PDB file of C-alpha atoms in Angstrom:
ATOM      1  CA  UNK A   1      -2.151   0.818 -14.792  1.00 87.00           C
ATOM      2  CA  UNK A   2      -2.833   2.490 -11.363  1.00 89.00           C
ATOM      3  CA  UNK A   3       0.215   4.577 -10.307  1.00 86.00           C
ATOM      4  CA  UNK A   4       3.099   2.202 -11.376  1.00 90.00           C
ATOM      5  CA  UNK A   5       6.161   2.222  -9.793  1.00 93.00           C
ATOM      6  CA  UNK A   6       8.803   2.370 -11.930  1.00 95.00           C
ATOM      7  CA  UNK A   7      12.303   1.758  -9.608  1.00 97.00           C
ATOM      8  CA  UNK A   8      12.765  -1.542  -7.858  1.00 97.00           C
ATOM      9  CA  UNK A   9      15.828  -3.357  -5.765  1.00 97.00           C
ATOM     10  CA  UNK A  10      16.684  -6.783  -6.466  1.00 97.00           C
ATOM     11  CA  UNK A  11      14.894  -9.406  -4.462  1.00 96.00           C
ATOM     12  CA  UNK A  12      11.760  -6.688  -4.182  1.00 97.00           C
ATOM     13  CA  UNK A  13       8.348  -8.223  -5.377  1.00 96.00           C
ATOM     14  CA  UNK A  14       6.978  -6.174  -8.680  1.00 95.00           C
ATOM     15  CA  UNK A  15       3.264  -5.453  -8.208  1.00 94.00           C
ATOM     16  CA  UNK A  16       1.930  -3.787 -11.230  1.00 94.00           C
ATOM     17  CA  UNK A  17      -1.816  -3.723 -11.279  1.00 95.00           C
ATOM     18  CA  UNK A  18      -4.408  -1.320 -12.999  1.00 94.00           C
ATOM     19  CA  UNK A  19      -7.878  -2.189 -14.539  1.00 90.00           C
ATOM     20  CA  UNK A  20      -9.870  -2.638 -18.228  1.00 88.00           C
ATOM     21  CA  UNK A  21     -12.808  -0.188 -18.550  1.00 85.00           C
ATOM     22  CA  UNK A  22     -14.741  -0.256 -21.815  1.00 80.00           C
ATOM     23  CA  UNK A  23     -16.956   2.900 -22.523  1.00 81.00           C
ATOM     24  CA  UNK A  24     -16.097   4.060 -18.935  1.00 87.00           C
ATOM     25  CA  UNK A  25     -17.361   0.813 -17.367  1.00 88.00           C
ATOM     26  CA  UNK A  26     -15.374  -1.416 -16.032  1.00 90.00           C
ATOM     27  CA  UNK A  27     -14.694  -4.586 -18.155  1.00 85.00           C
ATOM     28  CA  UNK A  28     -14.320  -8.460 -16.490  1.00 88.00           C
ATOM     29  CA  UNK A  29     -13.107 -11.345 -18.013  1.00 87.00           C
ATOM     30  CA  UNK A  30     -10.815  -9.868 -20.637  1.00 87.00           C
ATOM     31  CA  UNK A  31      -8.140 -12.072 -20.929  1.00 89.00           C
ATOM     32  CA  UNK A  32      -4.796 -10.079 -20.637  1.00 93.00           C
ATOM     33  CA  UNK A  33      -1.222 -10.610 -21.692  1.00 94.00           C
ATOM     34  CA  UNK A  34       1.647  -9.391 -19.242  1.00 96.00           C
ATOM     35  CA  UNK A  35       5.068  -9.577 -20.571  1.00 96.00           C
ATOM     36  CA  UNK A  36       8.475  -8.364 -18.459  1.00 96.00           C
ATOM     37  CA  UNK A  37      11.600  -8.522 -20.914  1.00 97.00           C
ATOM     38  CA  UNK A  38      15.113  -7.183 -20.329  1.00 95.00           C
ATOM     39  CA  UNK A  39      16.028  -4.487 -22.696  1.00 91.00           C
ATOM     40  CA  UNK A  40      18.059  -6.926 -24.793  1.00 93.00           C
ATOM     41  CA  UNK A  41      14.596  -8.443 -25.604  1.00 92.00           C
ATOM     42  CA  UNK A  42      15.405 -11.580 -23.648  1.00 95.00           C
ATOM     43  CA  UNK A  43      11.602 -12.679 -21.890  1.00 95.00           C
ATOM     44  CA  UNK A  44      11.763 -12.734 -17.910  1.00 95.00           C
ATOM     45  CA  UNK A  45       7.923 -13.429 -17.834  1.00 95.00           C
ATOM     46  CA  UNK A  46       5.285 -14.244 -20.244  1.00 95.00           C
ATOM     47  CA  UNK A  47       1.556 -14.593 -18.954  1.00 94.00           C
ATOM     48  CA  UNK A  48      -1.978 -14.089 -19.753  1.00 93.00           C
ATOM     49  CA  UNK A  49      -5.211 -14.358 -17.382  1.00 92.00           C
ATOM     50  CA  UNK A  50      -8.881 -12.433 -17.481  1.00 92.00           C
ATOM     51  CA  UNK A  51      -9.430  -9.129 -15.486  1.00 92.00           C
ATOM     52  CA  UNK A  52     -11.555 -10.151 -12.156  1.00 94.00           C
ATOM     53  CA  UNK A  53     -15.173  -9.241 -12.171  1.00 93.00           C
ATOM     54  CA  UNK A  54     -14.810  -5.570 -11.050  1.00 94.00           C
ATOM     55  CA  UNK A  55     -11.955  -5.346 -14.513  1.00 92.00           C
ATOM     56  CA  UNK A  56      -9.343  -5.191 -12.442  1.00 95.00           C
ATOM     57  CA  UNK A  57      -5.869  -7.141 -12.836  1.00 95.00           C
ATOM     58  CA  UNK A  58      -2.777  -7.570 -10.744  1.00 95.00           C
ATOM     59  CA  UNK A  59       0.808  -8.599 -12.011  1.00 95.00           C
ATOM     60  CA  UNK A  60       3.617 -10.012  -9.626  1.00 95.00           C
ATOM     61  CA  UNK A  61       6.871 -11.241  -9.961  1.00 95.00           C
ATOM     62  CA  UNK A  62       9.997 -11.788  -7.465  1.00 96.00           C
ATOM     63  CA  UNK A  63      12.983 -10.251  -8.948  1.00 96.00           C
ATOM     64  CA  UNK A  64      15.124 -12.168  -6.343  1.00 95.00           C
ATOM     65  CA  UNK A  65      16.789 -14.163  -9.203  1.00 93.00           C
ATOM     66  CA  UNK A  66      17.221 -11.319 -11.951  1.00 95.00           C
ATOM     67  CA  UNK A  67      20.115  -9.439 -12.492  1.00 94.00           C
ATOM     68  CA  UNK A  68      20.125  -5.198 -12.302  1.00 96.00           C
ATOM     69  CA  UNK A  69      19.396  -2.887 -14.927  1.00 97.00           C
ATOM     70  CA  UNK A  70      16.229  -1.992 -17.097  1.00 97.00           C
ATOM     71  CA  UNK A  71      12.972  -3.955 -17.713  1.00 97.00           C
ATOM     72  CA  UNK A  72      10.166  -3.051 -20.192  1.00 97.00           C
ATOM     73  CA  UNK A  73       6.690  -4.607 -18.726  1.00 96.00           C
ATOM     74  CA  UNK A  74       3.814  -4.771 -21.512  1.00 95.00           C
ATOM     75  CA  UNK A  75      -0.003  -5.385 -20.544  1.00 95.00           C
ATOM     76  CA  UNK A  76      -1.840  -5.980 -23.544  1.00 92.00           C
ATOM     77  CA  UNK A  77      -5.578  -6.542 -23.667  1.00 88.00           C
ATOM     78  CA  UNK A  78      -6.610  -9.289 -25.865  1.00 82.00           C
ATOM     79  CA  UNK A  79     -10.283 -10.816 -25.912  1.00 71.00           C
ATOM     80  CA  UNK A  80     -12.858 -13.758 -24.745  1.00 63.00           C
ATOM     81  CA  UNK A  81     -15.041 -14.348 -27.452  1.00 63.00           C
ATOM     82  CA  UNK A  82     -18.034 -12.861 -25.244  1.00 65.00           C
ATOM     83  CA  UNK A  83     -15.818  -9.571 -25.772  1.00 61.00           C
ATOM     84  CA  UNK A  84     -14.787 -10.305 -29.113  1.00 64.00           C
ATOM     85  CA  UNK A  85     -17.324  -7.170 -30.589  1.00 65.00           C
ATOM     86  CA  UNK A  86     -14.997  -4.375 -28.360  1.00 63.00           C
ATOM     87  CA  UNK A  87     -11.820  -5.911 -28.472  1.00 68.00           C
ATOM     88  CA  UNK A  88      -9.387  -3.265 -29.512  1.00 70.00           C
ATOM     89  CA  UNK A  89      -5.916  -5.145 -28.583  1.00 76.00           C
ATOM     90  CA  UNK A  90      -4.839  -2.190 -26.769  1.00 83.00           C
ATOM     91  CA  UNK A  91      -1.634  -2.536 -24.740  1.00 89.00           C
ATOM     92  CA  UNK A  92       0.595   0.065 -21.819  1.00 92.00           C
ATOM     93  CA  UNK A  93       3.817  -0.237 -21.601  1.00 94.00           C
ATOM     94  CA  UNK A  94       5.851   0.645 -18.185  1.00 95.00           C
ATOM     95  CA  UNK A  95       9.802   1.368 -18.394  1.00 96.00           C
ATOM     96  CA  UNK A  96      11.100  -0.416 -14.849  1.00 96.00           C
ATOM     97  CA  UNK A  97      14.494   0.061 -13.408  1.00 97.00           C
ATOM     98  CA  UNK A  98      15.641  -3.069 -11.085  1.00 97.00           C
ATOM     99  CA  UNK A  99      19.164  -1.742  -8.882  1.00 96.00           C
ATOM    100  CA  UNK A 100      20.774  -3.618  -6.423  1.00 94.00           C
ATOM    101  CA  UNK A 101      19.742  -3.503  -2.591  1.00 85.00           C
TER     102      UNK A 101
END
């Protein structure tokens, strides 16, 4: 991830984004898993879509409906079969703190 911000209010948008590199190059198409969960474990968000051509990826969600206190966000890299000879499942995961305004 590319300097993630980590504190939030409620109703801000969460923009998380960051990019797949493999051997230093940067790595399109990987298909990649986001999950947002409450720290009870109960799932907020839960999608996947493929890094642009440049292995980038951006992650949004409006936290206008969700309640205060702490989120755990996951990105996990998973692979297209054209990538399936480097996949290495490898996954970040970002501590966020959601307050009210």
């Amino acid at each position: 991830m590319i300097d993630p911000k980590t504190h939030y209010a409620v109703g801000d948008t969460i923009i998380l984004s960051g990019w797949v590199e493999y051997n230093t190059q940067p790595a399109p198409d990987v298909l990649l898993h986001f999950k947002l969960t409450r720290f009870d474990g109960s799932p907020v968000a839960d999608q996947s879509y493929p890094s642009n051509q440049e292995g980038h990826f951006e992650f949004k969600f409006d936290t206008q409906k969700e309640i205060p206190g702490k989120y755990q966000f996951t990105v996990t890299s998973h692979c297209l079969e054209i990538h399936r000879y480097a996949c290495t499942y490898n996954s970040q995961t970002l501590s966020i703190q959601l307050s009210n305004p």
